[in-house]
Short mmCIF file of C-alpha atoms and ligand atoms in Angstrom, two decimals:
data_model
loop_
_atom_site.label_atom_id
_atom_site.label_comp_id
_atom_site.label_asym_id
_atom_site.label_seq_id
_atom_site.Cartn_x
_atom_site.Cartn_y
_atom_site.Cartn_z
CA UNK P 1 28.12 -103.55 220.24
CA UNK P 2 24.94 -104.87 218.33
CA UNK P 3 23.94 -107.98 217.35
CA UNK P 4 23.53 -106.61 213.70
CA UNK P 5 27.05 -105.66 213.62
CA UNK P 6 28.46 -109.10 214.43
CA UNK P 7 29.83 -111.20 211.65
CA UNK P 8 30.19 -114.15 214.31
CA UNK P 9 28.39 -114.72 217.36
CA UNK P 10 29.12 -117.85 219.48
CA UNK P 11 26.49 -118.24 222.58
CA UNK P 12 27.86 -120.28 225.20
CA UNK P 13 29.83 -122.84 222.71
CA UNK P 14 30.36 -125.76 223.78
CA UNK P 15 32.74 -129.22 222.70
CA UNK P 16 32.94 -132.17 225.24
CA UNK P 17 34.63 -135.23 223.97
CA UNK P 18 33.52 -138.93 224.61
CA UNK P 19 36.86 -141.18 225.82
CA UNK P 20 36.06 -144.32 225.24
CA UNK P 21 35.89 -147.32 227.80
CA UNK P 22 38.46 -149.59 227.77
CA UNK P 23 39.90 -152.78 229.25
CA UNK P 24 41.66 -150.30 231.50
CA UNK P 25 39.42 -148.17 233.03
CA UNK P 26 35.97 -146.32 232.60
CA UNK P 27 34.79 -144.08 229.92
CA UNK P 28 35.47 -139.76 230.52
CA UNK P 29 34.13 -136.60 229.42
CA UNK P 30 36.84 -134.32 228.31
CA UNK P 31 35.44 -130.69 228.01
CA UNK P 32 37.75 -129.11 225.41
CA UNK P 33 35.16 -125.94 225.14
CA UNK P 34 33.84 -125.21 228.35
CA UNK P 35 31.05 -122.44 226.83
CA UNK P 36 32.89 -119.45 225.22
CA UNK P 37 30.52 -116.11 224.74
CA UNK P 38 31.77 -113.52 222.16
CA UNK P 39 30.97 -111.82 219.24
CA UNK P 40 33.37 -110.73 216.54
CA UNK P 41 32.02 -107.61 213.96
CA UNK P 42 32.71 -107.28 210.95
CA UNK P 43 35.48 -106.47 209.22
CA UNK P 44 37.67 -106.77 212.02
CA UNK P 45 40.03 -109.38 213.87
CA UNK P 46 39.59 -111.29 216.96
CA UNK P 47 42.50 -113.06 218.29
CA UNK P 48 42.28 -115.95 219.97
CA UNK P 49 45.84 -116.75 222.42
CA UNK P 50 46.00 -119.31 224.67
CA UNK P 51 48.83 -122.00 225.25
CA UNK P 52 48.67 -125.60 223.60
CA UNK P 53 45.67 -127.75 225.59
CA UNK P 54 43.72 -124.52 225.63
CA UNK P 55 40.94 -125.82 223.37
CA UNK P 56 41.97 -122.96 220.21
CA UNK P 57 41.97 -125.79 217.27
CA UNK P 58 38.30 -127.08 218.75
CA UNK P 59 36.91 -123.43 218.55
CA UNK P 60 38.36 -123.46 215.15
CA UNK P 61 36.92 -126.22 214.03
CA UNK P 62 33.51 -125.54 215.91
CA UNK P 63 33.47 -121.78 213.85
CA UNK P 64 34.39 -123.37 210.72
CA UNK P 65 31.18 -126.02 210.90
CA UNK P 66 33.49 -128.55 210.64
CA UNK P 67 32.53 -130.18 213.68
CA UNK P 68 29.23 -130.44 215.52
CA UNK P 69 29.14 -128.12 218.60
CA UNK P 70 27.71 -130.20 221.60
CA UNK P 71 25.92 -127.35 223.01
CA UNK P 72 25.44 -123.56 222.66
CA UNK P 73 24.48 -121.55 219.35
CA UNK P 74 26.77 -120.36 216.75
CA UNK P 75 25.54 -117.41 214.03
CA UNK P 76 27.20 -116.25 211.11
CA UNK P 77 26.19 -113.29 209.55
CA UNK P 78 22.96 -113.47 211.37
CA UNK P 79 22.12 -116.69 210.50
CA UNK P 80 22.31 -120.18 212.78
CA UNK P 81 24.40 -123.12 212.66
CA UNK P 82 21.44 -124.97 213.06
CA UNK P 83 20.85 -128.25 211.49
CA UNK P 84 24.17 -129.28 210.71
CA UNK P 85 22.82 -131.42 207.27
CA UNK P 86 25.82 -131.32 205.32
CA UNK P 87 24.30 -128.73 202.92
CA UNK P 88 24.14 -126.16 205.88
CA UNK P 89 27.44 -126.59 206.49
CA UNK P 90 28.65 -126.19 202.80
CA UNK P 91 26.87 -122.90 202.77
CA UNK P 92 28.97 -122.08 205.97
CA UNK P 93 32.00 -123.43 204.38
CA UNK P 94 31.37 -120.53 201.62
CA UNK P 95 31.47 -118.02 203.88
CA UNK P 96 33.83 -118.85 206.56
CA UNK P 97 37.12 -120.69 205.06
CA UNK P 98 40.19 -121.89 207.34
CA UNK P 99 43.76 -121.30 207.09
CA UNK P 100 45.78 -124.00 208.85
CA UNK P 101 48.79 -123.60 210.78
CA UNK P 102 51.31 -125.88 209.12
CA UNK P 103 50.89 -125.85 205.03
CA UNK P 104 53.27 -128.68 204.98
CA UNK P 105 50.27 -130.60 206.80
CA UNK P 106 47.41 -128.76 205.06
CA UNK P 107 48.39 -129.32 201.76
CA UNK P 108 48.20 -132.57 199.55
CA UNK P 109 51.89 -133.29 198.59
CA UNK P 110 50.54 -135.46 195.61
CA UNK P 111 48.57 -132.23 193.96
CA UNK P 112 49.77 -128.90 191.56
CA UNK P 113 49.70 -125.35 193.40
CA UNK P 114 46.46 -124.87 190.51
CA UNK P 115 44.76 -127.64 191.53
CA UNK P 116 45.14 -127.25 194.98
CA UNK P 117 43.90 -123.39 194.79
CA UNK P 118 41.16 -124.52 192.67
CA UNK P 119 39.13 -127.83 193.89
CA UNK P 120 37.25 -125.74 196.95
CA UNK P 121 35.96 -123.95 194.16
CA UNK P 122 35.55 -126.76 191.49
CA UNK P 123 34.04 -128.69 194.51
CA UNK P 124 31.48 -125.94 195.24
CA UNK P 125 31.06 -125.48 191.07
CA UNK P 126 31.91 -122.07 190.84
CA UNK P 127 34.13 -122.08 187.97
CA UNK P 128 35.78 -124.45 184.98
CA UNK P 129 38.04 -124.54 182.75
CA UNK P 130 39.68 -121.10 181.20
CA UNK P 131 37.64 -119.38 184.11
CA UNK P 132 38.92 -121.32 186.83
CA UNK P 133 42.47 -121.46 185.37
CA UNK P 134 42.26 -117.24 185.38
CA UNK P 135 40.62 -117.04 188.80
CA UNK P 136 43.67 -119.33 190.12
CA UNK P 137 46.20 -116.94 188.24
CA UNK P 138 44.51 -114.05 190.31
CA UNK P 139 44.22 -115.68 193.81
CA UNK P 140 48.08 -116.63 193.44
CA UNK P 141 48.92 -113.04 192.32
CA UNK P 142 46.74 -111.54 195.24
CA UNK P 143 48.92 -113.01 197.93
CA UNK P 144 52.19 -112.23 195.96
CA UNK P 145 53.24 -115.52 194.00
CA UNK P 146 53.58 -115.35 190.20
CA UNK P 147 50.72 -117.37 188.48
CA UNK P 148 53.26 -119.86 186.57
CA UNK P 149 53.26 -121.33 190.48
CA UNK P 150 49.99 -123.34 189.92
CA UNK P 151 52.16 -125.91 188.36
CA UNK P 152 54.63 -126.84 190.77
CA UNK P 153 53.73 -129.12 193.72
CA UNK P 154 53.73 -127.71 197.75
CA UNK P 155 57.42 -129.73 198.22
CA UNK P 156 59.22 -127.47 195.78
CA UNK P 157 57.84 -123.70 197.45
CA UNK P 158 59.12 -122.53 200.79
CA UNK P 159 57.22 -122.32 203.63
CA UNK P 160 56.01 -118.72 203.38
CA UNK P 161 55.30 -119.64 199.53
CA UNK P 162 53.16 -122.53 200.47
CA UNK P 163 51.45 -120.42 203.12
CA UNK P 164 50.66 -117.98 200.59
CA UNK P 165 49.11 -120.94 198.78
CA UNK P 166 47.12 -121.78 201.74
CA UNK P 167 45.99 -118.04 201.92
CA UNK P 168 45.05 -118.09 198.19
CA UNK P 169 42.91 -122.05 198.20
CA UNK P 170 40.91 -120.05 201.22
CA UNK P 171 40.13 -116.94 199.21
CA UNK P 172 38.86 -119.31 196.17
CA UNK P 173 35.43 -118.96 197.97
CA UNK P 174 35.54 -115.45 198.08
CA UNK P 175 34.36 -116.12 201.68
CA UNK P 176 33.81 -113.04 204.29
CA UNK P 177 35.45 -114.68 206.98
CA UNK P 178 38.93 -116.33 207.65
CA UNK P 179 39.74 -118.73 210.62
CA UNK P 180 43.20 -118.45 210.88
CA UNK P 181 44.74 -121.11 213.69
CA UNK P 182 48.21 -120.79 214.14
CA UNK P 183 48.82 -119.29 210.73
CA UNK P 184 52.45 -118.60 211.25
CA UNK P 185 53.50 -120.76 213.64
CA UNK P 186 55.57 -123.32 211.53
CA UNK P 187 57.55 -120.53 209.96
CA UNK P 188 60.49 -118.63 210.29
CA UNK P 189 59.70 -115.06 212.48
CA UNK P 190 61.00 -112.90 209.52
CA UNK P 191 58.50 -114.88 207.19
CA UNK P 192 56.02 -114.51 209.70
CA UNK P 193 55.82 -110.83 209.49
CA UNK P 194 55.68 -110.89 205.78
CA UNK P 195 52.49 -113.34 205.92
CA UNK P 196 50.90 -111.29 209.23
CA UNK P 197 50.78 -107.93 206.71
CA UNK P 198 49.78 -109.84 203.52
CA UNK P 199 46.45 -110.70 206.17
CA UNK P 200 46.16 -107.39 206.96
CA UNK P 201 46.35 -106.32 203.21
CA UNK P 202 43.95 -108.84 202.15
CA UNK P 203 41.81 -107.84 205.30
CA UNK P 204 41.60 -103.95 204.09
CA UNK P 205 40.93 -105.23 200.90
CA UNK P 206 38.58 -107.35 200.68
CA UNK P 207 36.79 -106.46 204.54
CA UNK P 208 36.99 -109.97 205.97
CA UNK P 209 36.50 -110.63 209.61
CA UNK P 210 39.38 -112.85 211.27
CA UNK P 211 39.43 -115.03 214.01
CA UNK P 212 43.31 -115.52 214.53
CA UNK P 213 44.20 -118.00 216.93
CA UNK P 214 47.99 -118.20 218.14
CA UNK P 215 49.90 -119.30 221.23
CA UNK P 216 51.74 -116.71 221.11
CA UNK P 217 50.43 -113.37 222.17
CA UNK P 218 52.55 -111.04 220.41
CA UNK P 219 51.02 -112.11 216.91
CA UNK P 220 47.93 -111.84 218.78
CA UNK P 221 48.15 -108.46 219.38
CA UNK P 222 49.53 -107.23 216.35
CA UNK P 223 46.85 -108.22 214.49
CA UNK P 224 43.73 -107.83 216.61
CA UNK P 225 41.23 -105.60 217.76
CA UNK P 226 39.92 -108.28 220.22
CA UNK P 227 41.42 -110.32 222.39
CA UNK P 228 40.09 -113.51 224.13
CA UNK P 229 42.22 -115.38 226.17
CA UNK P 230 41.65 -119.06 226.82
CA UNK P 231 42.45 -121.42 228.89
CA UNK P 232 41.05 -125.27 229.51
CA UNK P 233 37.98 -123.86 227.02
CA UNK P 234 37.15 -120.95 229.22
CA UNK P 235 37.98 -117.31 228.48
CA UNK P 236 39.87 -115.81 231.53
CA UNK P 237 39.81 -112.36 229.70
CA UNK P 238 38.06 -110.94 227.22
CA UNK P 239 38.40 -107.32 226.00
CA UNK P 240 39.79 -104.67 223.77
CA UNK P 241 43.52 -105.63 222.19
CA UNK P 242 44.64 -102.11 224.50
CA UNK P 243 42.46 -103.49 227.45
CA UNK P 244 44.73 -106.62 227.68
CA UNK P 245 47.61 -105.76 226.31
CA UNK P 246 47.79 -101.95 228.53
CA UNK P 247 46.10 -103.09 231.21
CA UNK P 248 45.97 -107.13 231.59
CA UNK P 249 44.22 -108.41 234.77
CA UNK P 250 44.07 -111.95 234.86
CA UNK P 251 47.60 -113.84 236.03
CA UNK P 252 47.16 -116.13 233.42
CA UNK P 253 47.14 -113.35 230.30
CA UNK P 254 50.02 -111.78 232.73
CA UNK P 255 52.10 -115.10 232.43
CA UNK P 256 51.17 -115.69 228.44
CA UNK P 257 52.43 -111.90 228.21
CA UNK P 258 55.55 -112.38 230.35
CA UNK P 259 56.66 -115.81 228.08
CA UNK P 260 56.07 -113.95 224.91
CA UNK P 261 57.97 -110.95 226.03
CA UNK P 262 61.30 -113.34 227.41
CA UNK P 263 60.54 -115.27 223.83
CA UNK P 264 61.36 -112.14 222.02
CA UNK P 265 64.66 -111.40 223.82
CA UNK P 266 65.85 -114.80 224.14
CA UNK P 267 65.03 -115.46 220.80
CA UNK P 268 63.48 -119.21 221.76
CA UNK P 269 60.76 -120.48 219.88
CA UNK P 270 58.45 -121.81 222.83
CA UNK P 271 58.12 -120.75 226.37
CA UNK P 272 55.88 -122.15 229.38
CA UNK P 273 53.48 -119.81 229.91
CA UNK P 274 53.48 -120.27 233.92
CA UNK P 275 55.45 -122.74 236.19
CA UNK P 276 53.34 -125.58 236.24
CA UNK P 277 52.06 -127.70 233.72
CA UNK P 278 48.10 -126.59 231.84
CA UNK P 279 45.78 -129.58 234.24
CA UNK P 280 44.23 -131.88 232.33
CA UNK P 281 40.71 -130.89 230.77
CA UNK P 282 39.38 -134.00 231.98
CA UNK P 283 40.22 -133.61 235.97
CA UNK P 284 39.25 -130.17 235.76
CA UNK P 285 40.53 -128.44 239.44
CA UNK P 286 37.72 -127.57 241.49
CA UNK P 287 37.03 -123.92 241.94
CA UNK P 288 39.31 -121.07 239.56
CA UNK P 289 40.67 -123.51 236.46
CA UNK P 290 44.16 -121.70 236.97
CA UNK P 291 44.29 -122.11 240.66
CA UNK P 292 46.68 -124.92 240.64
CA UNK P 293 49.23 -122.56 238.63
CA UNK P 294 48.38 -118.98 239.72
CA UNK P 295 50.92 -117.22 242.34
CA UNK P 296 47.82 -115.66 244.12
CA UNK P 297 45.88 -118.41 244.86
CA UNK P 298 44.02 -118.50 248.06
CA UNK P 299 41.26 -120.63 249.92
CA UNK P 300 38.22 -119.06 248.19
CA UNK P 301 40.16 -119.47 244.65
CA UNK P 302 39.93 -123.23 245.48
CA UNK P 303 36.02 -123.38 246.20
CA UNK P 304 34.29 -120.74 244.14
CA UNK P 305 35.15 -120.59 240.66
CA UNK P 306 35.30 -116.87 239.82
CA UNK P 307 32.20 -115.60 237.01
CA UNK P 308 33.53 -113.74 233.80
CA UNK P 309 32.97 -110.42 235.19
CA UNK P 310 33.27 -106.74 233.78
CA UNK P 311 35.95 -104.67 235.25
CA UNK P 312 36.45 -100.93 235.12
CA UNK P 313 38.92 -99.79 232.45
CA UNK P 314 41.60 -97.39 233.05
CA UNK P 315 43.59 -97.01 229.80
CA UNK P 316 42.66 -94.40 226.84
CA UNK P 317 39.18 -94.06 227.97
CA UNK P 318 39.21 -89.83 228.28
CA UNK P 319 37.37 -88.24 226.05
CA UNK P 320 36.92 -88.27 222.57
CA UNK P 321 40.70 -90.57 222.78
CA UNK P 322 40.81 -93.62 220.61
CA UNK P 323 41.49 -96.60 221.40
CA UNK P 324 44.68 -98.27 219.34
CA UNK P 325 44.88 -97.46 215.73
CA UNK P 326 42.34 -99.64 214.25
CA UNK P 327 39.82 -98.36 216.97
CA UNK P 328 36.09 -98.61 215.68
CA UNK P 329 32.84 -100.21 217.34
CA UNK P 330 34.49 -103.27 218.51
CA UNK P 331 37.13 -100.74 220.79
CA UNK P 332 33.70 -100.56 222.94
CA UNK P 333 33.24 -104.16 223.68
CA UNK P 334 33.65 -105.10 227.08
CA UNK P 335 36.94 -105.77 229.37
CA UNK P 336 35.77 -108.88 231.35
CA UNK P 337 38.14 -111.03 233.71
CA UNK P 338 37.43 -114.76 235.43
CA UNK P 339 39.18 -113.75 238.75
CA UNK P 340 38.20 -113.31 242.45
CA UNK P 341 40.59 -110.69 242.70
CA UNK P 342 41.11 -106.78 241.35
CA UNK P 343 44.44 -107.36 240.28
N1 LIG O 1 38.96 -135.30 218.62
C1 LIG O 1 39.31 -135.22 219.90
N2 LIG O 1 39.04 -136.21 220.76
C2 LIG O 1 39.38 -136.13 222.06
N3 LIG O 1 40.02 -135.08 222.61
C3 LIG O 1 40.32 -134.05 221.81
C4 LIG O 1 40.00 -134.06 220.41
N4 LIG O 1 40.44 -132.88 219.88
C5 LIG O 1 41.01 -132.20 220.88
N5 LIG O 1 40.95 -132.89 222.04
C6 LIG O 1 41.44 -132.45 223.37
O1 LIG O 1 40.86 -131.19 223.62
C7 LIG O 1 41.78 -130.34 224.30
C8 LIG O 1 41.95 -129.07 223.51
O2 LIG O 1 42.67 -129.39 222.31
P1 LIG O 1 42.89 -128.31 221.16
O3 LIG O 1 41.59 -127.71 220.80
O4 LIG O 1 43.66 -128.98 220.08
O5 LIG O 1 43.79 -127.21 221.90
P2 LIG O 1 44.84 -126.16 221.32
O6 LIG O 1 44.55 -125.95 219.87
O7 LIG O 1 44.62 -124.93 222.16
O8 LIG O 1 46.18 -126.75 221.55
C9 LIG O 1 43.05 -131.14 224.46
O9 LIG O 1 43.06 -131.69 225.75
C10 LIG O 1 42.94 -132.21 223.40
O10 LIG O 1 43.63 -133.37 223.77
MG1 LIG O 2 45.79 -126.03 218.20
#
């Protein structure tokens, strides 16, 4: 994959958090993103799964310019997050727009569906009156609610409605990129397929790239093209959606896939991804990050923390086969694990 064809490129990415000094101890340096390397092109979707802890929401916010990065380089469409002036980071805001994962949370109780859809575009002075009043009508039609919505408040619609709503303030920008954290978490699973396909229409549509974070790696994979597993602000595994989902290698995307598979048939809404509990990202284990968790941990797993390295790939690769229905340049990109061993 080219440079030129990536909407987002993040360069070793970085987001380490000051804890403060106290009466009760000394200050500590919590490392939520440990340097994450990938590139996403566009028009298509790269998932982001990982268990809570994992660092997803500080990516988000990281790709979304609405925090600083502490250390690495972020590009969107070519260009650097450089600066960070507050008029950089509007024009990043235009073309990279979030979608938050609980709408209950996201949006202002106090203000109409309209006004709601309409102030990132009133605050970026795109439209006014009669305009902006049609353009709302349109956004709300776009992801299926009828326009006489705009003047009801977010505690009267459901939770796929006001989802929907959240879909629709995001689009306002006409942006080229969605971050999408948890976007269906908070709602019921047969809602949650409605709202997955409604992205996916939009996503045909309109040609938007997607960074979709979830816990849960079913959504993960239904949606994406790319899949980056994370854990404690690392990626474990990187690769094609087939690569991990056919043919996972790390024992951590192994677990996440085992929880979201006994999810399904027990019909539970969380599940621990692996017997222990995620370490804390501010005693970080020495050596492999999962080591304290994984069932194949041995001496050298403890000393020498295993480099994000390519591994061969065995699935769909014969000739002129393609890779997963949605497979296009981004089917090429790399299937890279963090682990000592060729599992
Ligand atoms: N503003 C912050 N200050 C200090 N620590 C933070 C802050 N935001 C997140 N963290 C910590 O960073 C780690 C990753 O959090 P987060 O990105 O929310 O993970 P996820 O979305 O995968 O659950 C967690 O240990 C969390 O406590
Ligand atoms: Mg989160």
């Amino acid at each position: 994959m080219s440079a030129a064809t990536a909407f987002i490129r993040a360069e070793d990415l970085r987001k380490q958090y000051q804890l403060r000094r106290g009466l009760f101890g000394k200050g500590k340096t919590l490392h939520a993103v440990a340097g994450v390397d990938f590139e996403v092109p566009a028009g298509s979707t790269f998932g982001l799964v990982g268990e809570s802890g994992s660092g997803k929401s500080t990516l988000a916010r990281l790709l979304l310019a609405a925090e600083p990065a502490s250390g690495g380089r972020l590009h969107v469409d070519g260009k650097p997050l450089s600066t960070g002036t507050a008029r950089e980071r509007k024009a990043f805001h235009r073309l990279v727009q979030p979608v938050l994962q609980d709408p209950y949370a996201s949006l202002n109780p106090l203000m109409r569906i309209g006004d709601i859809v309409s102030e990132p575009m009133r605050i970026h002075g795109l439209a006014k009156g009669p305009a902006l009043a049609a353009r709302v009508a349109a956004l709300l039609q776009s992801v299926g609610l009828t326009p006489s919505l705009a003047q009801r408040f977010p505690g009267e619609l459901s939770g796929g409605q006001r989802q929907r709503v959240a879909i629709a303030r995001a689009l306002g920008l006409a942006p080229r990129a969605l971050v999408l954290d948890e976007p269906v978490s908070a709602l019921d699973v047969s809602i949650q397929a409605q709202i997955l396909n409604l992205l996916k229409d939009i996503q045909r549509q309109q040609g938007l790239t997607y960074v979709l974070i979830s816990h849960d790696l079913a959504v993960v994979a239904y949606m994406s093209s790319q899949i980056g597993v994370l854990y404690l602000g690392e990626f474990v595994e990187l690769g094609s959606r087939d690569d991990i989902i056919r043919n996972p290698r790390h024992p951590y995307t192994r677990a996440l896939m085992a929880s979201s598979e006994s999810r399904v048939e027990s019909g539970a809404e969380s599940g621990a991804a692996a017997v222990a509990e995620i370490p804390s990202p501010i005693a970080l284990p020495p050596g492999c990050r999962f080591q304290s968790r994984c069932p194949h941990a041995a001496p050298r797993c403890r000393e020498h923390k295993p480099a994000l390295r390519e591994v061969g790939r065995e699935v769909g690769r014969e000739v002129g086969q393609k890779v997963g229905p949605d497979a296009g340049p981004e089917a090429g990109a790399a299937h890279r694990v963090a682990c000592h061993f060729d599992l």
